[in-house]
Short mmCIF file of the C-alpha atoms (twelve columns), coordinates in Angstrom:
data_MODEL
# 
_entry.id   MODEL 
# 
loop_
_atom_site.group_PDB 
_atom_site.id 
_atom_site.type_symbol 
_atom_site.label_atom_id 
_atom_site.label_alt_id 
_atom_site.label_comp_id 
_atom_site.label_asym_id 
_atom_site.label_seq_id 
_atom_site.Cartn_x 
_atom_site.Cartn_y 
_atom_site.Cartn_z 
_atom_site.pdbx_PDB_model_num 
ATOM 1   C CA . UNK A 1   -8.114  -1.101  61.149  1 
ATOM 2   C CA . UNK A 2   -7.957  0.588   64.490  1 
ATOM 3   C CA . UNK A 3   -5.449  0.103   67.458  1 
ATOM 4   C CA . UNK A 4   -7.594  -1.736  69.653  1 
ATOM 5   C CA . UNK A 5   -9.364  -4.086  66.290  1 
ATOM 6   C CA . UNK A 6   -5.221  -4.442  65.750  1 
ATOM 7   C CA . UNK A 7   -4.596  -5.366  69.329  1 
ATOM 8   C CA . UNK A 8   -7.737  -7.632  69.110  1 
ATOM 9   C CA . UNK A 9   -6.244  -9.593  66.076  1 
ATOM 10  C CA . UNK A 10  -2.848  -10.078 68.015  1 
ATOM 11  C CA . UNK A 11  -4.603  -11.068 70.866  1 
ATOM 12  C CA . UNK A 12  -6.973  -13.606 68.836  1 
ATOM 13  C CA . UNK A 13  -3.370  -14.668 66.714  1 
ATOM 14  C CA . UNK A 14  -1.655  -15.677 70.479  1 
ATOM 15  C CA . UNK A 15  -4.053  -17.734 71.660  1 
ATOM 16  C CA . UNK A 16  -3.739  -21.111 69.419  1 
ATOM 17  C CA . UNK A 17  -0.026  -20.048 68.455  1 
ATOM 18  C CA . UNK A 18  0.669   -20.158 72.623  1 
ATOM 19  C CA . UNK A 19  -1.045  -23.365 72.713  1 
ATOM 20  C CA . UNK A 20  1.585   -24.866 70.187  1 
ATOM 21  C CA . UNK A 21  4.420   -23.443 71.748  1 
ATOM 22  C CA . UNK A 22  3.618   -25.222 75.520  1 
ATOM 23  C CA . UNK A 23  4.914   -28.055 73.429  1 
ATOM 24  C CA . UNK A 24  8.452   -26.374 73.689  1 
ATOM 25  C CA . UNK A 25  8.011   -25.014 77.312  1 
ATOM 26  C CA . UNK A 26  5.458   -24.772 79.703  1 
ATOM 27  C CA . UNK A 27  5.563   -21.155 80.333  1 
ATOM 28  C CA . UNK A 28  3.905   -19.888 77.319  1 
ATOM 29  C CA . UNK A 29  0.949   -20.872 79.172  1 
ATOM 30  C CA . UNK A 30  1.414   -17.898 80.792  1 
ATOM 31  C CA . UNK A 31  1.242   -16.311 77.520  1 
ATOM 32  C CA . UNK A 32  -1.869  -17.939 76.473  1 
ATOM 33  C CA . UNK A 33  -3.767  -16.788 80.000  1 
ATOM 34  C CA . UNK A 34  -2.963  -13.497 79.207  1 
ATOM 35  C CA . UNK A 35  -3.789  -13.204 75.382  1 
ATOM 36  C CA . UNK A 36  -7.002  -15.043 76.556  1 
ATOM 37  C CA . UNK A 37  -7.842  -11.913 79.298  1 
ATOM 38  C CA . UNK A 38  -6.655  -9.329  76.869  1 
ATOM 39  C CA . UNK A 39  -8.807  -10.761 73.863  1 
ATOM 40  C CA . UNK A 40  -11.709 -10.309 76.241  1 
ATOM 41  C CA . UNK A 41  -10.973 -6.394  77.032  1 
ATOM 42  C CA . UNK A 42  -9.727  -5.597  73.517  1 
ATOM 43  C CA . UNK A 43  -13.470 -7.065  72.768  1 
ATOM 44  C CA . UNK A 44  -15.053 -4.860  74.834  1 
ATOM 45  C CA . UNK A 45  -13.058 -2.031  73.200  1 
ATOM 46  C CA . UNK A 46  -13.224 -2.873  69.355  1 
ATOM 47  C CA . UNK A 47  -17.285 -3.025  69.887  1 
ATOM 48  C CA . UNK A 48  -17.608 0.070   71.389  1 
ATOM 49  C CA . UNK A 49  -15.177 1.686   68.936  1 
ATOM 50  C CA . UNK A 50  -17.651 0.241   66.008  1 
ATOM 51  C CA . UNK A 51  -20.588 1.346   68.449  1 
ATOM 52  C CA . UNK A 52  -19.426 4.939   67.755  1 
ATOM 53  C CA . UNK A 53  -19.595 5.074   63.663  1 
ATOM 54  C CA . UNK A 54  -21.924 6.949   62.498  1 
ATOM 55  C CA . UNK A 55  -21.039 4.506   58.801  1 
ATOM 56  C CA . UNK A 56  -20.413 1.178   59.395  1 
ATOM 57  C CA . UNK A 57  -19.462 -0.743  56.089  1 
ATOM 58  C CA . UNK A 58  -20.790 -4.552  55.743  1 
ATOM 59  C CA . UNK A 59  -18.081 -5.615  57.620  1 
ATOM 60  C CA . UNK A 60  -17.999 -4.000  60.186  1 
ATOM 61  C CA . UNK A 61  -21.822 -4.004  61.288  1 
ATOM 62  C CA . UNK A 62  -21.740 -8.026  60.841  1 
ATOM 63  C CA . UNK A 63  -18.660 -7.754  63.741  1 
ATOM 64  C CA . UNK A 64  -20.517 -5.457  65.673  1 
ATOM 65  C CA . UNK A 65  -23.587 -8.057  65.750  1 
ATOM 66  C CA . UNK A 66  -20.760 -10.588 66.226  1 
ATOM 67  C CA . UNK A 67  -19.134 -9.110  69.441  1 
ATOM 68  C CA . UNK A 68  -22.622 -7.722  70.967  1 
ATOM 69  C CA . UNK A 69  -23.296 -11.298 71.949  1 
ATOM 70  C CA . UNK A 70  -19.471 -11.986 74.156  1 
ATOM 71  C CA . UNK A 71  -20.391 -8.913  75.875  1 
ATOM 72  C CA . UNK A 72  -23.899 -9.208  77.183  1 
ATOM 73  C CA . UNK A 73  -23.037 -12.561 78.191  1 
ATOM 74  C CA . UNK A 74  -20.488 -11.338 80.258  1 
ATOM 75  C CA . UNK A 75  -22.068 -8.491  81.340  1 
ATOM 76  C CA . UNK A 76  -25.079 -10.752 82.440  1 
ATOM 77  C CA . UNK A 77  -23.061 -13.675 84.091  1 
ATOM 78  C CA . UNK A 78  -21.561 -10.479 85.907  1 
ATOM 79  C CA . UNK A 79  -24.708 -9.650  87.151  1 
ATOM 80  C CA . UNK A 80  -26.347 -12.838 88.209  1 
ATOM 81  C CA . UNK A 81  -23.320 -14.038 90.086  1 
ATOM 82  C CA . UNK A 82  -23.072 -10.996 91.910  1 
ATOM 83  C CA . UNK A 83  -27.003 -11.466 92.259  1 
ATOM 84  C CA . UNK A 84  -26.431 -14.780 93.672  1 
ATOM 85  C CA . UNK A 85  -23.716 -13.658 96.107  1 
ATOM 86  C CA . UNK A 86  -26.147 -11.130 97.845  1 
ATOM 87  C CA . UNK A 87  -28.985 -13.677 98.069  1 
ATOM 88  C CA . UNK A 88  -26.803 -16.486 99.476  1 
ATOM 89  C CA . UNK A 89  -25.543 -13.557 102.267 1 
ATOM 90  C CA . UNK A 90  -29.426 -12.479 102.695 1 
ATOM 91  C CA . UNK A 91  -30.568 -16.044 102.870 1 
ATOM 92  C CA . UNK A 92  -27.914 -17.013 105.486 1 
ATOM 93  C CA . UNK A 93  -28.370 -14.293 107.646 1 
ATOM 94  C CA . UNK A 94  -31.415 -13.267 107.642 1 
ATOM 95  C CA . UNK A 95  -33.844 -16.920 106.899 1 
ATOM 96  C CA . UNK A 96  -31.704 -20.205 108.403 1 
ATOM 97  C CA . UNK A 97  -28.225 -20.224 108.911 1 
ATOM 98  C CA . UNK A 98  -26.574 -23.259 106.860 1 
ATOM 99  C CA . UNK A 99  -23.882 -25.249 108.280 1 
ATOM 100 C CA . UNK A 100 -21.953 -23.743 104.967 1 
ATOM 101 C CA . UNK A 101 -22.405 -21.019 105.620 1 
ATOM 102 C CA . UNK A 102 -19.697 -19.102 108.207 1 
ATOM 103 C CA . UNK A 103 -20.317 -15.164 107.486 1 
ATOM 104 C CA . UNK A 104 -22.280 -12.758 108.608 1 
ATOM 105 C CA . UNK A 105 -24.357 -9.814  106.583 1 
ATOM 106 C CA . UNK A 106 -20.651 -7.986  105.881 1 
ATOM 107 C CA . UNK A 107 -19.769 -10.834 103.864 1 
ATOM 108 C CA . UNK A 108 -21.033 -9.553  101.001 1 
ATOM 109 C CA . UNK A 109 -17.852 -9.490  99.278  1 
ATOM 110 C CA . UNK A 110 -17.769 -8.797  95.653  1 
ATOM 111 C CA . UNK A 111 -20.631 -8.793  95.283  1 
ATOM 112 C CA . UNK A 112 -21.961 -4.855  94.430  1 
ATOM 113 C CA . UNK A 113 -19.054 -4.343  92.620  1 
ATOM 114 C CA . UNK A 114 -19.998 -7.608  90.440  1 
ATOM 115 C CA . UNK A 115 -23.619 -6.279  90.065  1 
ATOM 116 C CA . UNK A 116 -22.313 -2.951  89.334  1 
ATOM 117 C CA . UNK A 117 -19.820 -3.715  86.753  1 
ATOM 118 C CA . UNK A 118 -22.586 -6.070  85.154  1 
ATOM 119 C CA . UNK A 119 -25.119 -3.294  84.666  1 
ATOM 120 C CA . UNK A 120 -22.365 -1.216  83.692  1 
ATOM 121 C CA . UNK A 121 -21.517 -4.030  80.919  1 
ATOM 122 C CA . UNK A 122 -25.477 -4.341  79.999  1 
ATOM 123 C CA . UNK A 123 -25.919 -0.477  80.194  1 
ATOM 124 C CA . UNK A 124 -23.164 0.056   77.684  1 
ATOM 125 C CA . UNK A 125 -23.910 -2.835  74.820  1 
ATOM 126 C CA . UNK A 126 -27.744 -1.568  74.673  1 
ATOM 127 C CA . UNK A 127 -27.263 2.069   74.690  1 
ATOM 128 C CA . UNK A 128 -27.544 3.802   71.293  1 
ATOM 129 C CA . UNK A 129 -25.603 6.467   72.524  1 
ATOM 130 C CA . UNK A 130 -22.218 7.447   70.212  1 
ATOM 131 C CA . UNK A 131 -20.341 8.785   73.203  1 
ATOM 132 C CA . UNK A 132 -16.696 7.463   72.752  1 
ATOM 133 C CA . UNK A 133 -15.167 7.622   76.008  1 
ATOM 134 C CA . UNK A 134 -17.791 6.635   78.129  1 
ATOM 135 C CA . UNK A 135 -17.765 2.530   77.336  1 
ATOM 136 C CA . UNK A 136 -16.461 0.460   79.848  1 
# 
């Protein structure tokens, strides 16, 4: 197994084993958040990792399949949120001003770097390319 499909596992093994030991103290919540946030990233990693074989066993191309799904969702829920964001900002500035609404057309916020990181996210879980440092 690799270091990041290790990391992945450990991540994966923290999650429910945090939840049981909030029983004993409340911090390991803490915990939990961030094996939740790193089981996300290591995610991202492990699938482009398996992206790069040239040989996948059985195995490994049913995880592949398996963790293309987590991160064209997120990828795409990038997108359209940062989507949203700019419309709501065009809307309001340039259409009819809601009562909502208190920015101007610099309150675009996160939004291009939302948009940006969710084509970046799309780009990389459709491209066929088996370039190993260039995943997100």
């Amino acid at each position: 197994m690799t270091s990041s499909g290790s990391k992945l596992l450990i991540s994966f093994l923290l999650i429910p084993s945090s939840l049981f030991l909030m029983r004993i103290t409340g911090w390991f919540g803490l915990l939990f958040l961030v094996s939740l946030i790193c089981s996300t990233l290591f995610c991202f990693d492990y699938a482009a990792e398996l992206r790069a074989l040239e040989r996948k066993t059985k195995i490994q191309e049913y995880i592949s399949v398996l963790l293309f799904f987590p991160q064209a969702i997120f990828g795409l829920t990038s997108f359209l949120i940062g989507i949203s964001i700019a419309v709501w900002v065009l809307y309001n500035t340039f259409v009819e001003k809601l009562p909502e609404y208190s920015g101007g057309v610099l309150t675009f916020g996160i939004a291009p770097a939302l948009i940006l990181f969710g084509l970046a996210a799309l780009k990389s879980v459709f491209s066929n390319k088996r370039n190993k440092g260039n995943e997100l």
